[in-house]
Short mmCIF file of C-alpha atoms in Angstrom, two decimals:
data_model
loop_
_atom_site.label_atom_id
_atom_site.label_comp_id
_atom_site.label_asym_id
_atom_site.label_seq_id
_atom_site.Cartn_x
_atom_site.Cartn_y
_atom_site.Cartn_z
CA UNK A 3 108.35 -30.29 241.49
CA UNK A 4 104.48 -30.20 241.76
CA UNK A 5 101.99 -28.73 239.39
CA UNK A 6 100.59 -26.35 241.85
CA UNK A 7 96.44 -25.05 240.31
CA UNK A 8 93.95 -23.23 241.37
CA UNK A 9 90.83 -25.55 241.82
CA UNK A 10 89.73 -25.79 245.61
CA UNK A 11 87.87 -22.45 245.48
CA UNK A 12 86.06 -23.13 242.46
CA UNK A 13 84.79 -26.42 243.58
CA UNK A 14 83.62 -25.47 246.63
CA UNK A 15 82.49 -22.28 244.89
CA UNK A 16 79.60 -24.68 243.33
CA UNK A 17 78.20 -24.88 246.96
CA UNK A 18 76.69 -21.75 247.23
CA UNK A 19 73.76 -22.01 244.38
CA UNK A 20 70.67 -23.89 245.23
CA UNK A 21 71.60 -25.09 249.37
CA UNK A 22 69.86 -28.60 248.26
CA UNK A 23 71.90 -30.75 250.05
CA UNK A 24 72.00 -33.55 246.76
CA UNK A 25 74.09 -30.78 244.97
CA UNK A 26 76.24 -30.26 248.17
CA UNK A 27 77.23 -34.10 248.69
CA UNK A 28 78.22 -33.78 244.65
CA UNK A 29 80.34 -30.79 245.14
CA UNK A 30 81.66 -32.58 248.07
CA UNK A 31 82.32 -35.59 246.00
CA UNK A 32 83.90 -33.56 243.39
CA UNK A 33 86.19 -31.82 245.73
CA UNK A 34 87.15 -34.96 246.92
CA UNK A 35 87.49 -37.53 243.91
CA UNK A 36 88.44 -35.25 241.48
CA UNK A 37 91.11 -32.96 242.43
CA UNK A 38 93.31 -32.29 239.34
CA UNK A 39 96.61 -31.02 241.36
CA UNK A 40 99.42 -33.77 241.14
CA UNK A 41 101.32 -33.11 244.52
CA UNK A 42 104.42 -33.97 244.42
CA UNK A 43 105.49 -37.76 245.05
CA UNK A 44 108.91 -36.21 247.48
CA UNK A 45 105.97 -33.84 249.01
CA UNK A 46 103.75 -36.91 249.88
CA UNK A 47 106.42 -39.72 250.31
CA UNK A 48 108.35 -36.72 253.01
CA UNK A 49 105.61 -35.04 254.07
CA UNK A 50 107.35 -32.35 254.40
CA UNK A 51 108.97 -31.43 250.77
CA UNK A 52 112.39 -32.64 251.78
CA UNK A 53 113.49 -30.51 249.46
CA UNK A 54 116.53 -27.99 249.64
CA UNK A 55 117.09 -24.93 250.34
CA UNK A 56 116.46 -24.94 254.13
CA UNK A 57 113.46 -24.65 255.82
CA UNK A 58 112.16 -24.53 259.44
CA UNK A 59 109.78 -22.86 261.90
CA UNK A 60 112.07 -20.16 263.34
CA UNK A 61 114.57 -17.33 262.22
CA UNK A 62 115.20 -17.01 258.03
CA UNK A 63 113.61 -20.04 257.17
CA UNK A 64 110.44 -20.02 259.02
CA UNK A 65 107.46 -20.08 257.29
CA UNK A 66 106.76 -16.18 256.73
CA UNK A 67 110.18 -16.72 254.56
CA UNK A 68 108.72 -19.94 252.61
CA UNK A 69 107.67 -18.44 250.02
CA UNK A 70 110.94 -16.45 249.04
CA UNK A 71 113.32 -19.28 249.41
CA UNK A 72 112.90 -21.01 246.20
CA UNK A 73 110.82 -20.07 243.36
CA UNK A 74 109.50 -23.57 243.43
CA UNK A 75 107.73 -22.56 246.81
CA UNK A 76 106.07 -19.76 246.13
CA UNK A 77 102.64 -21.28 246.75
CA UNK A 78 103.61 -20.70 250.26
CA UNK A 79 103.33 -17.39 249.62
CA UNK A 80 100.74 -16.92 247.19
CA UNK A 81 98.74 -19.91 247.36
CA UNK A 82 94.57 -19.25 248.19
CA UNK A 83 93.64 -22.53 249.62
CA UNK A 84 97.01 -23.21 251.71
CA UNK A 85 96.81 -25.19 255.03
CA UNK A 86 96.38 -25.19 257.88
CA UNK A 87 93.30 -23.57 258.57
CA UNK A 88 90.83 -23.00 261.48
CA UNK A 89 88.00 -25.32 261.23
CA UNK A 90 85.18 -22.95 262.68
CA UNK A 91 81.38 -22.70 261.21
CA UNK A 92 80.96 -24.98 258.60
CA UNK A 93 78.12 -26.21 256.47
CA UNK A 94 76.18 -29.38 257.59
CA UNK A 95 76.21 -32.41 254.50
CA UNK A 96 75.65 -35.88 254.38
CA UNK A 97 78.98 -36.80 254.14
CA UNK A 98 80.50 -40.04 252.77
CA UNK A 99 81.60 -42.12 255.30
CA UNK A 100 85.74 -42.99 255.28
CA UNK A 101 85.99 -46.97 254.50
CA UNK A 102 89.56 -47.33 256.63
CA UNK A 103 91.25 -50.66 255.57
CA UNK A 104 94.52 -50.51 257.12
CA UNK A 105 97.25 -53.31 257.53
CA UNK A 106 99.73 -53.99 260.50
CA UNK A 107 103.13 -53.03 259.04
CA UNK A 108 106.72 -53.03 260.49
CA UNK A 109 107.48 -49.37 261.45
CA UNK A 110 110.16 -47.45 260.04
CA UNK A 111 110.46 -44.20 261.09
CA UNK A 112 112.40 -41.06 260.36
CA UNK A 113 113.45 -37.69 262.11
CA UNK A 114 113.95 -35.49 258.98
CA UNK A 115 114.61 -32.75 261.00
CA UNK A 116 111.21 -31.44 260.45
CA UNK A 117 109.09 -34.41 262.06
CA UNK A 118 108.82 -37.85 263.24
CA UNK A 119 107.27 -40.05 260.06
CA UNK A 120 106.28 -43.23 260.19
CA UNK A 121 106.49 -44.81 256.17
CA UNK A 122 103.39 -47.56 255.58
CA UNK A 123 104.08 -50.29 253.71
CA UNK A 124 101.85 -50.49 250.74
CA UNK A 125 98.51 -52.17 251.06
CA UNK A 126 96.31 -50.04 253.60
CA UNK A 127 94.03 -47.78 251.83
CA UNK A 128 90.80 -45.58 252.54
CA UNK A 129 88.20 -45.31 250.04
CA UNK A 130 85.72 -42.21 249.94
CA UNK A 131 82.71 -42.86 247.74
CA UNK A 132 84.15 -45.54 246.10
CA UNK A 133 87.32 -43.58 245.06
CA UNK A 134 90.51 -45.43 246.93
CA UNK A 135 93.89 -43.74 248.37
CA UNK A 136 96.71 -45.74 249.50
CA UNK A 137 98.23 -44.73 252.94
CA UNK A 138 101.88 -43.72 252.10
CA UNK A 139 103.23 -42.75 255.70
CA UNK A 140 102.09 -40.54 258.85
CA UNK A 141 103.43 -37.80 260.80
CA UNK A 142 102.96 -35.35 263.57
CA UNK A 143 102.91 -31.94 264.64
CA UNK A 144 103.31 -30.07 268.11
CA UNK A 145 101.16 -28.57 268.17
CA UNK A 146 98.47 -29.32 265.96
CA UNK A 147 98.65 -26.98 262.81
CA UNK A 148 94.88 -27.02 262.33
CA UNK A 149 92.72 -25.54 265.20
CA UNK A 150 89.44 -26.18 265.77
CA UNK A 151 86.87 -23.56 266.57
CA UNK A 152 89.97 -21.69 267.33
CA UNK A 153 91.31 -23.96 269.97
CA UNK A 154 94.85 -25.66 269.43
CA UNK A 155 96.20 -28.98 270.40
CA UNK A 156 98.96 -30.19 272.37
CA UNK A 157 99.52 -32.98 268.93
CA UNK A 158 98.04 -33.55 265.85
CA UNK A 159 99.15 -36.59 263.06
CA UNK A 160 98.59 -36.18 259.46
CA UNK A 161 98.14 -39.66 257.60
CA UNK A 162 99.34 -38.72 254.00
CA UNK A 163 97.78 -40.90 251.22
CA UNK A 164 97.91 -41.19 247.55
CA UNK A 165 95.20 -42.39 244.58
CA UNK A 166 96.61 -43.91 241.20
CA UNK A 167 96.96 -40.72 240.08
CA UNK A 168 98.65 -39.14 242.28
CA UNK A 169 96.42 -36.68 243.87
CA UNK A 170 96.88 -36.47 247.45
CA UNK A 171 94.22 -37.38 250.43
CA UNK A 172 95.53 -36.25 254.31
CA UNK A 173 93.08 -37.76 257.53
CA UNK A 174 93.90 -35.53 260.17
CA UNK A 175 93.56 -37.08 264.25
CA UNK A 176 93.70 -34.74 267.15
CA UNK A 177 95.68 -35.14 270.15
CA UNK A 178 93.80 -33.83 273.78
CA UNK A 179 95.52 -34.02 276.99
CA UNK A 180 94.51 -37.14 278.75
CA UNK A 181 95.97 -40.32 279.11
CA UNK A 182 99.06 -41.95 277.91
CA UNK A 183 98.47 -43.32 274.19
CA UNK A 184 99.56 -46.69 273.98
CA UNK A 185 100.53 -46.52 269.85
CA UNK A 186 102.37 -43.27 270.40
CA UNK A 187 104.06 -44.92 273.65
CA UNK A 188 105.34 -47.81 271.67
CA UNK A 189 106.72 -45.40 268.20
CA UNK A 190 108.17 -42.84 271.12
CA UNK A 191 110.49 -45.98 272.66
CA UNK A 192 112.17 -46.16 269.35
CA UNK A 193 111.52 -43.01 268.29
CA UNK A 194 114.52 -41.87 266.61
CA UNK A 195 116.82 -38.81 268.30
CA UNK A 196 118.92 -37.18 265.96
CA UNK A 197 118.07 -34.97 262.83
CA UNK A 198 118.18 -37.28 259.84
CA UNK A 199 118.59 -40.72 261.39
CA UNK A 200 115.85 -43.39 261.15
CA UNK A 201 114.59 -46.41 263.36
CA UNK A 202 112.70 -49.90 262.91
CA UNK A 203 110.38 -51.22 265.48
CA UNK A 204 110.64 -55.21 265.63
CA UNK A 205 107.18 -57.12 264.93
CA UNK A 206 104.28 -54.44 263.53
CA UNK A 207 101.92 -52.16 264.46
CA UNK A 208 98.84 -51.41 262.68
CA UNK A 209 98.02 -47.22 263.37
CA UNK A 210 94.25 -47.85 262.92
CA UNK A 211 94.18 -48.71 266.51
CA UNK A 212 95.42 -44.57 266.77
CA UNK A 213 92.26 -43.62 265.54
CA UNK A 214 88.94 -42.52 267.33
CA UNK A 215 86.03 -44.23 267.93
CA UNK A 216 83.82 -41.90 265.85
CA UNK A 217 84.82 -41.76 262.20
CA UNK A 218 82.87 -38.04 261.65
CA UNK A 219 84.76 -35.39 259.64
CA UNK A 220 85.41 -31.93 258.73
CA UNK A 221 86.55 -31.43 254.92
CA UNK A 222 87.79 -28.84 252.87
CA UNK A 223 89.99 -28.24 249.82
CA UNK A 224 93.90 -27.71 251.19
CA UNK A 225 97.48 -27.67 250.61
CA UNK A 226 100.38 -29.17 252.00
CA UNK A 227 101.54 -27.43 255.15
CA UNK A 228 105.18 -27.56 254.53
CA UNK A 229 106.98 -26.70 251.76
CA UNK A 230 106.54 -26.82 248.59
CA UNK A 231 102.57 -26.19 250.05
CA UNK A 232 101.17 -27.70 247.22
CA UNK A 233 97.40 -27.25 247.04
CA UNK A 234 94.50 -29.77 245.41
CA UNK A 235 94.68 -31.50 248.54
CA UNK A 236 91.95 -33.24 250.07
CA UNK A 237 91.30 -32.84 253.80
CA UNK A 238 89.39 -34.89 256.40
CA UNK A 239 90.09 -34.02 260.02
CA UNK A 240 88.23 -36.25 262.07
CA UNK A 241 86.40 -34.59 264.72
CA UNK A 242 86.68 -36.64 267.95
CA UNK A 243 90.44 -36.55 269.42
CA UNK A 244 92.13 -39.04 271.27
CA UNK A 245 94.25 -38.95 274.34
CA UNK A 246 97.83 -38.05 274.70
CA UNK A 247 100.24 -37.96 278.01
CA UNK A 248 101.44 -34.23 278.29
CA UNK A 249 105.13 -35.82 278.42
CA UNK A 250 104.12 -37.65 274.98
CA UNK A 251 104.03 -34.16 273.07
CA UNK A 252 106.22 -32.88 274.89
CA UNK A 253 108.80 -35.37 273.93
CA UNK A 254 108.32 -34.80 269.92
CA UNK A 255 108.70 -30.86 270.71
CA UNK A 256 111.97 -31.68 272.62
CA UNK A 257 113.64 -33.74 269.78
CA UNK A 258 112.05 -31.29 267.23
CA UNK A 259 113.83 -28.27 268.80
CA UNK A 260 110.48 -26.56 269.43
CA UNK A 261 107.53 -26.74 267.75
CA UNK A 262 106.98 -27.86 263.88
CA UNK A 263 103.56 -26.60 263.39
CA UNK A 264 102.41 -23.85 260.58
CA UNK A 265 100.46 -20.70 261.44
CA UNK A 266 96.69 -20.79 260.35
CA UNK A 267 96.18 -19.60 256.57
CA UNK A 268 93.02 -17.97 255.22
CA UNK A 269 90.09 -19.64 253.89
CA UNK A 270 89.87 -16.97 251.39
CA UNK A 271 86.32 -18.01 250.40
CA UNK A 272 86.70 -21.64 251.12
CA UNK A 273 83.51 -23.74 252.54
CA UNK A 274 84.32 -25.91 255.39
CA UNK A 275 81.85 -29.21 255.30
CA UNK A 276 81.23 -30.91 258.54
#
């Protein structure tokens, strides 16, 4: 099970002494390079714990009841920099830029039960200030967990990623109503049905073509949103959504059984960076 520790508040703690932005981009750097939480590998590989006993988003194992139904998830419940949040204020930084380098890859996806995930084959990465995380899989929520400015959307995917060391990096994308996507169209065709069943798409798809034009971020200091809700984890929502067919979302709520997204968490001190 992860090694669940307290560090997001401290480092973003560092933020509030001086205001010169050079010691900001540091902390920032910090935050981001150096978390010392090892999240679990089922956690990251699942992205959503896997793990027994039951959980869901409705009746006695929705997530008011994480916390109490396992010891080993009690960060659910007593975790102070647990996700998802609302992204709303924020402190202007020079960020780093994200360096994406990802790979077409034949799709395999899964319906745990909780989501749809897509695994990556190894080999697509994003570094941040020189500091690399491979892209283990991706997966979505109806709607989006995070909000922005208090405003929810109809989708949101979470692209889970992993250093050498095991701390964990997430790139959220935003889903607006609009038009049809074209990568979600072709993972919805095969998209698989029933609660733990899987699916391969012939040929490959590479999901940086999911992503927005503009690479600008929000970041914080996070958790998991599902159980075990490990924290130490790196966040970068970008800030521009893309498109998304109402009947698109719709469809992943449908073969969810309703909707698979966390309530918004605290910030309990926490420093959003934008």
């Amino acid at each position: 099970m992860a090694c669940c520790i307290r560090v997001g508040a401290i480092l973003f703690h560092l933020f509030h002494v001086g205001g010169k932005t050079m010691l900001k981009r540091l902390a920032i750097l910090t935050a981001l390079l150096c978390a010392t939480v090892s999240v679990s590998w089922a956690g990251a590989t699942g992205g959503h714990g896997d793990a027994a006993p039951h959980w869901g988003y409705e009746g006695a194992g929705a997530p008011e009841h994480w916390g109490s139904l396992d010891p080993a998830f009690s960060t659910c419940s007593i975790g102070e920099s647990q996700s998802p949040i609302n992204v709303t204020g924020g402190q202007d930084v020079d960020q780093p830029a994200i360096a994406f380098s990802y790979k077409a890859t034949p799709i395999h996806m899964v319906n745990n039960g909780h989501t749809i995930k897509v695994d990556y084959a190894p080999g697509s990465t994003i570094t941040v200030s020189g500091k690399t995380y491979n892209l283990l899989q991706f997966h979505f929520h109806t709607q989006s967990e995070n909000a922005i400015e208090g405003k929810l959307f109809p989708m949101e995917a979470h692209l889970v990623h992993s250093d050498a060391d095991g701390h964990l990096a997430v790139v959220g994308v935003m889903f607006a109503d609009g038009a049809a996507n074209p990568f979600i169209e072709q993972l919805w065709l095969r998209m698989p049905v029933a609660a733990n069943s899987t699916m391969d798409i012939a040929g490959s798809l590479n999901v940086e073509t999911m992503l927005p034009e503009s690479r600008d971020y929000y970041s914080w200091s996070g958790s998991l949103t599902t159980p075990p809700c490990s924290e130490g984890v790196a966040w970068m929502l970008l800030k521009q959504p893309v498109t998304i067919a109402p009947g698109q979302a719709a469809k992943l709520k449908r073969v969810m059984g309703g909707e698979n997204n966390r309530p918004l968490q605290p910030l309990n001190g926490r420093v959003i960076y934008k």
